[in-house]
Amino acid sequence: MSQHSHKHQVQRLEEFKKSVVNKFTIYNSLFLSLPYRNIENVGILIPILFDQCEKGLNAGKKPQEILDNFFDNFTDIDSERKRLDFMFNIIQYVERQVVLYDSVEDSAFPKLQKYTSSLSIKDYFKLVDQDKNWDKISKKLSTFSARIVLTAHPTQFYTPAVLDIISDLGQLIQENKVNDIDITLQQLGLTSLVNAKKPTPLDEAKNIIHILRHTYYDAVGELFSYVKRNIPNKEFSNYDIIKLGFWPGGDRDGNPFVTAKITNQVADELRTTLMKCYYNELKTIRKKLTFKALQNELITLSDSLYQAMFNVDYVIGYEEILGKLNEIRGVLLEDYHGLYLGELDSLINKVQIFKSHFATLDIRQDHSKHYLAVETILKEEGAIKESLDELSEKQLVDWLLKKNPKIDPEKYEEDIVKDTIANIKQLKSIQEKNGEEGCNRYIISNSEDIFSVLFVFGLFRWCGWDAKEITFDIVPLFETMKGMEASESVMQTLFDTKMYRDHLTKRKDTHTIMLGFSDGTKDGGYLKANWSILKTKETLSKVCKKNGIKALFFDGRGGPPARGGGKTHRFYAAQTKDVANHEIQLTIQGQTITSTYGTKDQFIHNAEQLLTAGLSNNLFGKEIGISAEQRKLIEELSTLSFAKYDALKQHEKFISYLENRSTLKYYSNANIGSRPGKRGNKKQLTLSDLRAISFVGSWSQLKQNVPGYFGLGTAIQKFKDEGRLGEVKKLYKEVPFFRALMHNSMMSLAKTNFNLTSYMNEDSEYGEFWNILHSEYQLSQQMLLQISGSKILMEDEAISRESVNIRENIVLPLLVIQQYALYHISQESEFKELYEKIVTRSLYGNINASRNSA
């Protein structure tokens, strides 16, 4: 670490102690004295309970011993029923402590930024000034863009009421208003943090649209103005520099509750909410533009927006809004000295950014569902008797590209077939209302062959779209190892298919390709999945370039490292020069939306990081390459770690351990998201049906985080045994991509606590399996510290490390209670149902506390 960044680190730590640790301690004490129903002194008992949990686990005690001792020695709660009530209270308490800590950390964000070593757009422009690289950067900035796609993965479950409390608290904490904070904490104490019933996909969409309206509308507008102000190019007009994408209500993969009707409602909700934003901003401007010649235009526009806010059938187009605003602007300049022009321009910029859609609603569905739809339709058409296998590949392609069966959704019995057709038919009308950008991408998960794309292309044609006018990008998502291996030949075959190639010409010769992480990691283990993705990107960049196509990569990221998350800018800055870099596109899911992009300051900072990471790749001549020798090393390590991970997956106890010793089966009981925890409804649980979220989440609740590192220790140890540890150290030092992955694994390890489950060591059924996990954890930690030369995990990320520690401490009592309840369930307690409720309820606080592990 350089002296300069070491100094920054020390300053940031001091600021963190002042603005986060000390403030949390003070406000937490207010919190501990809140009046709680029917139990005295909960606040006094929490610190004692934490102390008992920490000491007990370090001494190797079982959760049931720790809690029984606590009840016997520190409370007079003697009946099992009353103890259960007390545990419920503790859980509710801990959940609220997490909310308080989030608010304190969010409010400290601007102060901590003073001592950061990360590049802002402004710093970045200063560097360019020294290098006189303006032509190059202006050109790049005028076309470059970052698309942040918000997904509805079921880990964001603060209701709008709670999100508002967090934002109020953040503001009050910044201003140190103790009395107001006290009242707001009381409000938090009495507000339910949990959905009373499972949210519908529409509820999920509204929760996230709430954030669009109250945070992103202004944040994106400000970021655009900031870039425009700081760039010498006066003509700068790249309104796409930050684009928002939206999955809730469009993503039907594994979610039977997302129907054509829901998709339509969400599209309306996005548009009408945007009109509210425009109306309110115009209302503020009208108070200033009190000049006679402007009144007619202002009132007419204002009335139109007002109607468009409440009446979904009253649609005012983007050109119309922009036209009116430009007329007003002309008169303002001509007759009124351009007074308040800045405020008016700020609205005009936003109208050009968000148009009439706010965020692009993506449609996503699993390939198997399209397969079923095509098979059902062709059966109805008499082309096959039972199965698509009856047709040769050529015959099937002919049907998809040349024949025109007239299809009507009502002809089919199966809901999913009906709905797939109904949805594709209605997409035209969504484009008419929200504009083409409002909904123009169709993503196919589990893509493994050309038919993943051609089925969708064919279904569009059959649903009445003219092949020459399909105003949609069809985006394959290659997420499994098999999909990634096939991707090059799939894309080449598609480029060789004339009708599809003509379609691409209409789509500006660009092709978006999505590469999935979550199922990749579940499938291939941490290093192999991530390495395969980088190699696949390089290969696909080459095949697209050769065919005159601009490749845009869309990354399934933005959650925990095990699902492809971790430090996003570090990930993009580490891409090699062989990866097409025209645009950064990534998903952000769950509570990462509120934790990384939740306030205006955070959003602007993190969006800037995306832009500078994406741009720095090819501006300062620091092109990142990975030599053939380094590739060979990564390949060896990834093969070794995969073998270890694969052996674990094949272990006879693997699935049953997750089913019987983790919280896996409780995910679907929690009213977290609208989507089921697994695909399909087979009796026997299989790994491929298991959704990555519940898979990764279950390891995280156990504090074992297996998908984030398992196999790395064994792989590096093998190199060490052969006297080649120096090679891995050199790799860590010289290859940013490899280093970024190791950093993420170290973060997963830092959030691990095997003491919590050490009682399983003696479990007659799972003891041996637990020991396999435990020894790989110890080995991985040891080996990663050796290759990085660190003494402790996350050594050079002091703030993140401190934050992780505090969060882990807050939820420790909750985790011990969760393990205690799992134990009692396995003992068939008479209160089994209540213990099950406790497990389900304890998922929330733990996921929120981990912020990026959901």
mmCIF file of C-alpha atoms in Angstrom, residues 38-42 45 67-83 86:
data_model
loop_
_atom_site.group_PDB
_atom_site.id
_atom_site.type_symbol
_atom_site.label_atom_id
_atom_site.label_comp_id
_atom_site.label_asym_id
_atom_site.label_seq_id
_atom_site.Cartn_x
_atom_site.Cartn_y
_atom_site.Cartn_z
ATOM 1 C CA ASN A 38 -44.926 -6.797 27.928
ATOM 2 C CA ILE A 39 -41.242 -7.316 28.600
ATOM 3 C CA GLU A 40 -39.216 -5.223 31.000
ATOM 4 C CA ASN A 41 -35.557 -4.526 30.477
ATOM 5 C CA VAL A 42 -35.106 -6.024 27.001
ATOM 6 C CA LEU A 45 -30.463 -7.693 28.494
ATOM 7 C CA LEU A 67 -29.218 -19.614 25.642
ATOM 8 C CA ASP A 68 -30.298 -21.965 28.434
ATOM 9 C CA ASN A 69 -27.506 -20.555 30.657
ATOM 10 C CA PHE A 70 -28.528 -17.032 29.763
ATOM 11 C CA PHE A 71 -32.193 -17.639 30.654
ATOM 12 C CA ASP A 72 -31.280 -19.423 33.904
ATOM 13 C CA ASN A 73 -28.661 -16.945 35.119
ATOM 14 C CA PHE A 74 -29.753 -13.534 33.874
ATOM 15 C CA THR A 75 -33.539 -13.644 33.643
ATOM 16 C CA ASP A 76 -36.434 -15.075 35.580
ATOM 17 C CA ILE A 77 -38.145 -16.313 32.403
ATOM 18 C CA ASP A 78 -38.712 -19.937 33.213
ATOM 19 C CA SER A 79 -41.390 -21.337 30.881
ATOM 20 C CA GLU A 80 -40.460 -22.400 27.337
ATOM 21 C CA ARG A 81 -43.403 -20.416 25.956
ATOM 22 C CA LYS A 82 -42.230 -17.178 27.595
ATOM 23 C CA ARG A 83 -38.691 -17.791 26.399
ATOM 24 C CA PHE A 86 -38.516 -13.157 24.552
#
